[in-house]
PDB file of C-alpha atoms in Angstrom:
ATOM      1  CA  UNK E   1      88.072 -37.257  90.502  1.00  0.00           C
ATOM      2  CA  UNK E   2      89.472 -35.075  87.894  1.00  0.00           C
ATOM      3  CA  UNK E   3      93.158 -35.585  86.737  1.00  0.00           C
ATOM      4  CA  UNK E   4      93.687 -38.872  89.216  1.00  0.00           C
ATOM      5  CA  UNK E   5      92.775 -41.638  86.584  1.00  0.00           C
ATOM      6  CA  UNK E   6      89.277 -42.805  88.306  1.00  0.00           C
ATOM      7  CA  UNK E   7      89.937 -46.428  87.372  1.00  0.00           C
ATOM      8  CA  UNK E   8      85.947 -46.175  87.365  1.00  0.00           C
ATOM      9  CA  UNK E   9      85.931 -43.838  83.883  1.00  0.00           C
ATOM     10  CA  UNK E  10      87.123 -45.038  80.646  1.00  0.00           C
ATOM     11  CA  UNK E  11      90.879 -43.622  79.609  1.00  0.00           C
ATOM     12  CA  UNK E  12      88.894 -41.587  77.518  1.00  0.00           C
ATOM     13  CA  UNK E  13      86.511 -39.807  79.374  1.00  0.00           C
ATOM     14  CA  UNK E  14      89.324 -39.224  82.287  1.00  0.00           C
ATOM     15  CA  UNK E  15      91.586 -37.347  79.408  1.00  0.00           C
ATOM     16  CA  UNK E  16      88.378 -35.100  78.438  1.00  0.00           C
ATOM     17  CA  UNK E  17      87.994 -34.360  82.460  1.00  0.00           C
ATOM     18  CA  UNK E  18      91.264 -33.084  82.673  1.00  0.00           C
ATOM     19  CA  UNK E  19      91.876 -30.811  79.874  1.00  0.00           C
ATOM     20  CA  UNK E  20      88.119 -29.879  80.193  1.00  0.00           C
ATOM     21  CA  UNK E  21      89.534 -27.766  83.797  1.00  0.00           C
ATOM     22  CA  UNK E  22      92.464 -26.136  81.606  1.00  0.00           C
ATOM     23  CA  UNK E  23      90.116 -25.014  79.200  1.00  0.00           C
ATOM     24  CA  UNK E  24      87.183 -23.769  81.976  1.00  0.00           C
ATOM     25  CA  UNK E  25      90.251 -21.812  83.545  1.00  0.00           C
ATOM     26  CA  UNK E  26      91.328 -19.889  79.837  1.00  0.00           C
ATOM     27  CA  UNK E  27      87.485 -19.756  79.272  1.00  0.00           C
ATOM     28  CA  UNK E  28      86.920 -17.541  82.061  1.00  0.00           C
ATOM     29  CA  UNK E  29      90.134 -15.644  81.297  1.00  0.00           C
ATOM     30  CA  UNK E  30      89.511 -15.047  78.154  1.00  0.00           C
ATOM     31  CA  UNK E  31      85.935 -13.820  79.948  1.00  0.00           C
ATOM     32  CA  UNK E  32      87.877 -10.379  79.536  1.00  0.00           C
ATOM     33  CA  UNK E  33      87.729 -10.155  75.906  1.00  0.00           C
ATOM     34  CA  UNK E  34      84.395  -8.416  76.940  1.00  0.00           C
ATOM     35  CA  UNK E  35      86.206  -5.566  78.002  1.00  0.00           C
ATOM     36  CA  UNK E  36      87.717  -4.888  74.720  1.00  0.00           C
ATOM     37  CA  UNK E  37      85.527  -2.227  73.143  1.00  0.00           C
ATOM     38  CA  UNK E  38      83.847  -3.417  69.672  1.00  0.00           C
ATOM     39  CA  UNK E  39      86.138  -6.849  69.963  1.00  0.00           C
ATOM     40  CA  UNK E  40      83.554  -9.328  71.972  1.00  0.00           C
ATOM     41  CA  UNK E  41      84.677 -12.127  70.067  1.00  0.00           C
ATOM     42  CA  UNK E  42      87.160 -13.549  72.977  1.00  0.00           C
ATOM     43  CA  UNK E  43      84.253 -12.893  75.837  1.00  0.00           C
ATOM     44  CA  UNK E  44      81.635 -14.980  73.441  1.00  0.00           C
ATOM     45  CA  UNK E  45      84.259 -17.807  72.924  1.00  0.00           C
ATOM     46  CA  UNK E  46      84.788 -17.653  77.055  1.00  0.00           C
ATOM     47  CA  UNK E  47      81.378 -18.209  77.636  1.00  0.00           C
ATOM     48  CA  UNK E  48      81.054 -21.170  74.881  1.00  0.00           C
ATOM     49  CA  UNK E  49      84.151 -22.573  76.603  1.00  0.00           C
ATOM     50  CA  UNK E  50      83.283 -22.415  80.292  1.00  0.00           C
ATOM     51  CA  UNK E  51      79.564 -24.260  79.510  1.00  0.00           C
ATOM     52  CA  UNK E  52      81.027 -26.821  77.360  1.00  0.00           C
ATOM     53  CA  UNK E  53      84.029 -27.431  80.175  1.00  0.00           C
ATOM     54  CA  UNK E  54      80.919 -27.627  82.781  1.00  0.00           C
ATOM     55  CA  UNK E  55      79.325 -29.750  80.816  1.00  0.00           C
ATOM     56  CA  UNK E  56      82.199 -32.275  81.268  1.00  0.00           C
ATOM     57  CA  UNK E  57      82.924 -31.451  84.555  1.00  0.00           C
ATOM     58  CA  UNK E  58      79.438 -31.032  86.179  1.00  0.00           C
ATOM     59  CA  UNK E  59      77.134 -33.352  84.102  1.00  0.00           C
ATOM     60  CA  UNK E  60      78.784 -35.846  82.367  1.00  0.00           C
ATOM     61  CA  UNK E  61      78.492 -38.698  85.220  1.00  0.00           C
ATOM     62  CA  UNK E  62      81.120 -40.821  86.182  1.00  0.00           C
ATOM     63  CA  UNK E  63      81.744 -44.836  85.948  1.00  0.00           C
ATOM     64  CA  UNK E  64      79.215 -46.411  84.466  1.00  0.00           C
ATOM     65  CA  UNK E  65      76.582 -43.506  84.228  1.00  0.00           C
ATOM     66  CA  UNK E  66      79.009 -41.213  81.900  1.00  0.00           C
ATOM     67  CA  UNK E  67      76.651 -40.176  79.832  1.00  0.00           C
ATOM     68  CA  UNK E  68      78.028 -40.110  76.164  1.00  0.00           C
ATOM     69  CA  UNK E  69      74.991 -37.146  75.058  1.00  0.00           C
ATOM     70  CA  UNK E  70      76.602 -34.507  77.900  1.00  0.00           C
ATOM     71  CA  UNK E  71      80.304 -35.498  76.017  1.00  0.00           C
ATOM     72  CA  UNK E  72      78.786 -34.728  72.316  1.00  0.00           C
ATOM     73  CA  UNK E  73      77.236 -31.509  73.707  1.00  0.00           C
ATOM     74  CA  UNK E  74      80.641 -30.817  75.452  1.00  0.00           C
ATOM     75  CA  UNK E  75      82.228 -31.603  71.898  1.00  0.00           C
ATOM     76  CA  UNK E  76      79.738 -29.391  69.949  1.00  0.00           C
ATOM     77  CA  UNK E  77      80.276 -26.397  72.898  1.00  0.00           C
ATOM     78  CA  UNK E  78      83.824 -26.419  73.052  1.00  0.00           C
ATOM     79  CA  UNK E  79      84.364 -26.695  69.358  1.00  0.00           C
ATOM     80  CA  UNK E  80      81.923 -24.178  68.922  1.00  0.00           C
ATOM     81  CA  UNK E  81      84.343 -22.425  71.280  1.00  0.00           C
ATOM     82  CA  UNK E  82      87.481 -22.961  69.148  1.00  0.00           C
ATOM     83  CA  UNK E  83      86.175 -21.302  66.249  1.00  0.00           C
ATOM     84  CA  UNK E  84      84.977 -17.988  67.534  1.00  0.00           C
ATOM     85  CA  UNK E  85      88.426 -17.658  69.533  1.00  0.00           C
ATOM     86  CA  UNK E  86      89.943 -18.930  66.214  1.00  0.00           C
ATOM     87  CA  UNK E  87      88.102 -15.465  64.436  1.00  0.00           C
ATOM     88  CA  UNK E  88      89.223 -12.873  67.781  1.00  0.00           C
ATOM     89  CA  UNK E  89      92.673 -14.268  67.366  1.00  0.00           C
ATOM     90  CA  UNK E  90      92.204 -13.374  63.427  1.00  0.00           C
ATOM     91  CA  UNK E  91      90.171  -9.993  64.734  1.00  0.00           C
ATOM     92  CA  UNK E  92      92.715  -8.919  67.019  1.00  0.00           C
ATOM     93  CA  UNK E  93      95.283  -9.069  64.867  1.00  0.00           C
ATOM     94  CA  UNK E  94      94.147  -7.297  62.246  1.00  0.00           C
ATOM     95  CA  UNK E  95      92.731  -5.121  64.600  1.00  0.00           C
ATOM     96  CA  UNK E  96      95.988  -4.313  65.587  1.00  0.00           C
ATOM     97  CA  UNK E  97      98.056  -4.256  62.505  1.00  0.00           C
ATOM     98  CA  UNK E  98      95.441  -1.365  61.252  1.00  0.00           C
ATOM     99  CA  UNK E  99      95.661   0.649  64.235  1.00  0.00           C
ATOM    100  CA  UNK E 100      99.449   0.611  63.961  1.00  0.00           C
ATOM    101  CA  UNK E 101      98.672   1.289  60.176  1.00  0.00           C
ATOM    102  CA  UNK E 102      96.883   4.598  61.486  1.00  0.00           C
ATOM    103  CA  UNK E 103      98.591   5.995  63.723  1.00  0.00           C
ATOM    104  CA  UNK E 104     101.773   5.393  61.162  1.00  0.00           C
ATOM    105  CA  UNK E 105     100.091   6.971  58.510  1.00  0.00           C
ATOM    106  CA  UNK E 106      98.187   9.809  60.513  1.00  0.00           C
ATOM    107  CA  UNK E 107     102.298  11.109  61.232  1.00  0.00           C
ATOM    108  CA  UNK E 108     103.682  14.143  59.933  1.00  0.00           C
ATOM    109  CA  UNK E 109     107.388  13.805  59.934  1.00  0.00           C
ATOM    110  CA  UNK E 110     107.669  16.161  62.599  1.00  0.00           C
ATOM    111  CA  UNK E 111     105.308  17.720  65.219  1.00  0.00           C
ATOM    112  CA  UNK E 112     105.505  21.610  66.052  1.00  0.00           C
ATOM    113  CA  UNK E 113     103.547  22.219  68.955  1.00  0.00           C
ATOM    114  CA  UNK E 114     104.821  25.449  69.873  1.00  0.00           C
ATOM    115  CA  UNK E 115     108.021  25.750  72.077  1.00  0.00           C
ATOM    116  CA  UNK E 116     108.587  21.506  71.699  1.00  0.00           C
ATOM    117  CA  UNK E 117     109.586  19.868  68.462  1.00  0.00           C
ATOM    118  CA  UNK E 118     108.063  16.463  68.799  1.00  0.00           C
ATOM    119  CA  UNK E 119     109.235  13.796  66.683  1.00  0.00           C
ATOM    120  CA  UNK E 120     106.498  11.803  65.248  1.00  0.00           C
ATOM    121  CA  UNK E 121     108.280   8.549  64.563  1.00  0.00           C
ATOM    122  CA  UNK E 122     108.961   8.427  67.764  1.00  0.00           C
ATOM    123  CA  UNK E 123     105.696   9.198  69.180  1.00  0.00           C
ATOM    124  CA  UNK E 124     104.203   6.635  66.436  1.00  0.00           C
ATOM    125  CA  UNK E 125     106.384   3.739  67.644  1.00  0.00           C
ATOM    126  CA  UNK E 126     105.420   4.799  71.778  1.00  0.00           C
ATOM    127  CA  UNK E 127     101.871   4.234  70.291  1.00  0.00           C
ATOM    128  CA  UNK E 128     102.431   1.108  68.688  1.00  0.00           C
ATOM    129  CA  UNK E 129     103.981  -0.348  71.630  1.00  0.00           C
ATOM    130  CA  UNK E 130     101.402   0.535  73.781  1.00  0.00           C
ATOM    131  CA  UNK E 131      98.710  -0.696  71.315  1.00  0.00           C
ATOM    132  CA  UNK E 132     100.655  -4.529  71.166  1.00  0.00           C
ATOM    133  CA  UNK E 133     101.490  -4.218  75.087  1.00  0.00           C
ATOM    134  CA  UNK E 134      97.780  -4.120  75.415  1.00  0.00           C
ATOM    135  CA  UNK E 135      96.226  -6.725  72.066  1.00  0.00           C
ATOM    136  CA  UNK E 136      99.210  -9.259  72.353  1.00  0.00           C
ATOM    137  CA  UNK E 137      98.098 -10.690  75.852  1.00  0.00           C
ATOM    138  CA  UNK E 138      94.748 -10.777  74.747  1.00  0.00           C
ATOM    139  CA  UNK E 139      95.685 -12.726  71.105  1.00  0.00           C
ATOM    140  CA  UNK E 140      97.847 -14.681  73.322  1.00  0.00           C
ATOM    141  CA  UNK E 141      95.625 -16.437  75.107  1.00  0.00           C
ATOM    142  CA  UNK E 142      92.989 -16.733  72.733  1.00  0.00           C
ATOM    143  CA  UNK E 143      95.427 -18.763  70.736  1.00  0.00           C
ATOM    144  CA  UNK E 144      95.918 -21.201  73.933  1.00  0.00           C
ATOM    145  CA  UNK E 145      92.171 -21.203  74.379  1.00  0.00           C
ATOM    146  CA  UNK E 146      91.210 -22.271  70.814  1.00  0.00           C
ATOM    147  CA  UNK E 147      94.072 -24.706  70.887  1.00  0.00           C
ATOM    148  CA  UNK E 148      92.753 -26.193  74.252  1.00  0.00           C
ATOM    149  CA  UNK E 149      89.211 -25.654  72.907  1.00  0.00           C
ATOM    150  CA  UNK E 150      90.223 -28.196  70.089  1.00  0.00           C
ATOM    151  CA  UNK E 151      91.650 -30.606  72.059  1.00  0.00           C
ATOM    152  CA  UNK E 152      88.620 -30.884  74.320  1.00  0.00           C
ATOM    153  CA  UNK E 153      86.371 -31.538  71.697  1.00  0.00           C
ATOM    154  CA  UNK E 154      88.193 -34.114  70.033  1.00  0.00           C
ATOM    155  CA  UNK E 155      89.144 -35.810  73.415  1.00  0.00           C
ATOM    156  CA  UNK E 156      84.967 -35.424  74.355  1.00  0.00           C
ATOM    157  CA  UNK E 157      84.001 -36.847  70.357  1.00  0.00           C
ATOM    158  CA  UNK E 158      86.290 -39.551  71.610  1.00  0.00           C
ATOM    159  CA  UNK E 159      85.390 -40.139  74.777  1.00  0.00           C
ATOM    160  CA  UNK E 160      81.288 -39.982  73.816  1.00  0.00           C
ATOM    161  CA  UNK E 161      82.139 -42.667  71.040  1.00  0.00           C
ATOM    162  CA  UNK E 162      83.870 -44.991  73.628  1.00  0.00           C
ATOM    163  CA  UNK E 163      80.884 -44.820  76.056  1.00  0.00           C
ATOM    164  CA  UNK E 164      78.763 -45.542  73.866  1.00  0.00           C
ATOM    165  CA  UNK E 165      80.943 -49.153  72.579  1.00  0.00           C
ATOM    166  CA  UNK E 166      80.891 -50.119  76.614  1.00  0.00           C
ATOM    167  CA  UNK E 167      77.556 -48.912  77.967  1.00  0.00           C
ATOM    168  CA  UNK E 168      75.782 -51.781  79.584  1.00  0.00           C
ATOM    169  CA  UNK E 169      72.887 -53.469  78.596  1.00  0.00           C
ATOM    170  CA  UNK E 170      69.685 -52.273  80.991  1.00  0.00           C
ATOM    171  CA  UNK E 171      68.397 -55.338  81.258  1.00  0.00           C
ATOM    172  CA  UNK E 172      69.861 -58.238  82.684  1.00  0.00           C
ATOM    173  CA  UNK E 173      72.986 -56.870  83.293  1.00  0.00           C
ATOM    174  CA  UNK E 174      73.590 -58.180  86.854  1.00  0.00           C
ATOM    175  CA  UNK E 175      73.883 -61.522  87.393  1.00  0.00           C
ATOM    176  CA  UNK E 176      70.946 -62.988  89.478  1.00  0.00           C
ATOM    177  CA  UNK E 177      73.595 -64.557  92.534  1.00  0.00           C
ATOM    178  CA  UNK E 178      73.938 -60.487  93.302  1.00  0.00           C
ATOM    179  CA  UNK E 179      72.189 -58.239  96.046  1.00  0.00           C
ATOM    180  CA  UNK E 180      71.449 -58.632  99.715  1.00  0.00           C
ATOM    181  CA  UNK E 181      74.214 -60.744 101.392  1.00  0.00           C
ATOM    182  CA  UNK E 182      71.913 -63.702 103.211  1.00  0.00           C
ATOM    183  CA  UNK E 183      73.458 -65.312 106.647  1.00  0.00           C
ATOM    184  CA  UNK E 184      73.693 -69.262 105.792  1.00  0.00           C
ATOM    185  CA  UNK E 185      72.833 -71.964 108.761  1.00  0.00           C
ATOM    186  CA  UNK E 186      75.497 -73.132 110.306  1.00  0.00           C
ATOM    187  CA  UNK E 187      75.796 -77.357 110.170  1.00  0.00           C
ATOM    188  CA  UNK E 188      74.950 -77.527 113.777  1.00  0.00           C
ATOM    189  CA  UNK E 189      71.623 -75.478 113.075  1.00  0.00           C
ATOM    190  CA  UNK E 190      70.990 -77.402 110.483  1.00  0.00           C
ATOM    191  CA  UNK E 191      70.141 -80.767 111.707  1.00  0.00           C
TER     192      UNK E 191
END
């Protein structure tokens, strides 16, 4: 029902359904931003992503009751989404570049701790490493979020503007020769 074309949904509302599960999947991945100290930008954007996804996935209907309200919420949630992972990917990296700024510039040239000469530079750049070993994941993907994030909401804006062009009157939509199959006489029982 997801990514198989339901020839039931509009072309439009089966694209949203599919990149709506990438996006619930980097939502709750980027969940983890929460355990970043001070940095809860990527956790709040995870949150904001995995509603809005549900919202497509859960609520939205299917065939003719697709609602086109649950794909404008959707829209407003996961763009919502795209901007705060948009501001941790911006956080991060700053965040970064200054603590690679401080450990740099907190370095004598050399260390004397007593019976080992330690060279700083060297101890700076084992720092820095560590530091971008542990932020570049994380600014990774938030990037891939917020770009998935941004797709979603276009592809739901588009999807809750086609809906609404299609959706069927409520009245008189069914043509009166519909419902309950009756059993017609045969010519013998009719005479």
């Amino acid at each position: 029902m997801c990514c198989n074309n339901d020839p039931n949904n509009l072309p439009e509302v089966n694209k949203t359904r599919c990149v709506a599960i990438a996006v619930m999947v980097f939502g709750v991945i980027s969940c983890l931003g929460f355990l970043v100290p001070g940095l809860w930008w990527g956790g709040l954007g995870g949150i904001l992503a995995v509603v809005g996804s549900s919202v497509i996935l859960c609520c939205s209907g299917s065939g003719a009751s697709s609602s086109a309200s649950s794909h404008m919420a959707a829209c407003a949630l996961t763009g919502s989404a795209a901007i705060v992972h948009a501001v941790a990917v911006i956080v991060y990296i700053m965040f970064w570049a200054n603590t690679v700024k401080e450990v740099n510039d907190n370095c004598e040239d050399d260390v004397n701790t007593g019976d080992i000469n330690v060279d700083c530079d060297a101890l700076s750049g084992v720092a820095s490493a560590f530091i971008g070993v542990l932020i570049w994941p994380v600014i990774i993907v938030d990037l891939v979020t917020f770009i998935l994030e941004l797709v979603c909401a276009i592809y739901a804006f588009q999807a809750s503007n086609a809906i609404k062009r299609t959706a069927l009157p409520t009245t008189g939509a069914y043509p009166a020769t519909t419902g309950v199959p009756v059993a017609k006489a045969s010519p013998s029982q009719a005479a």
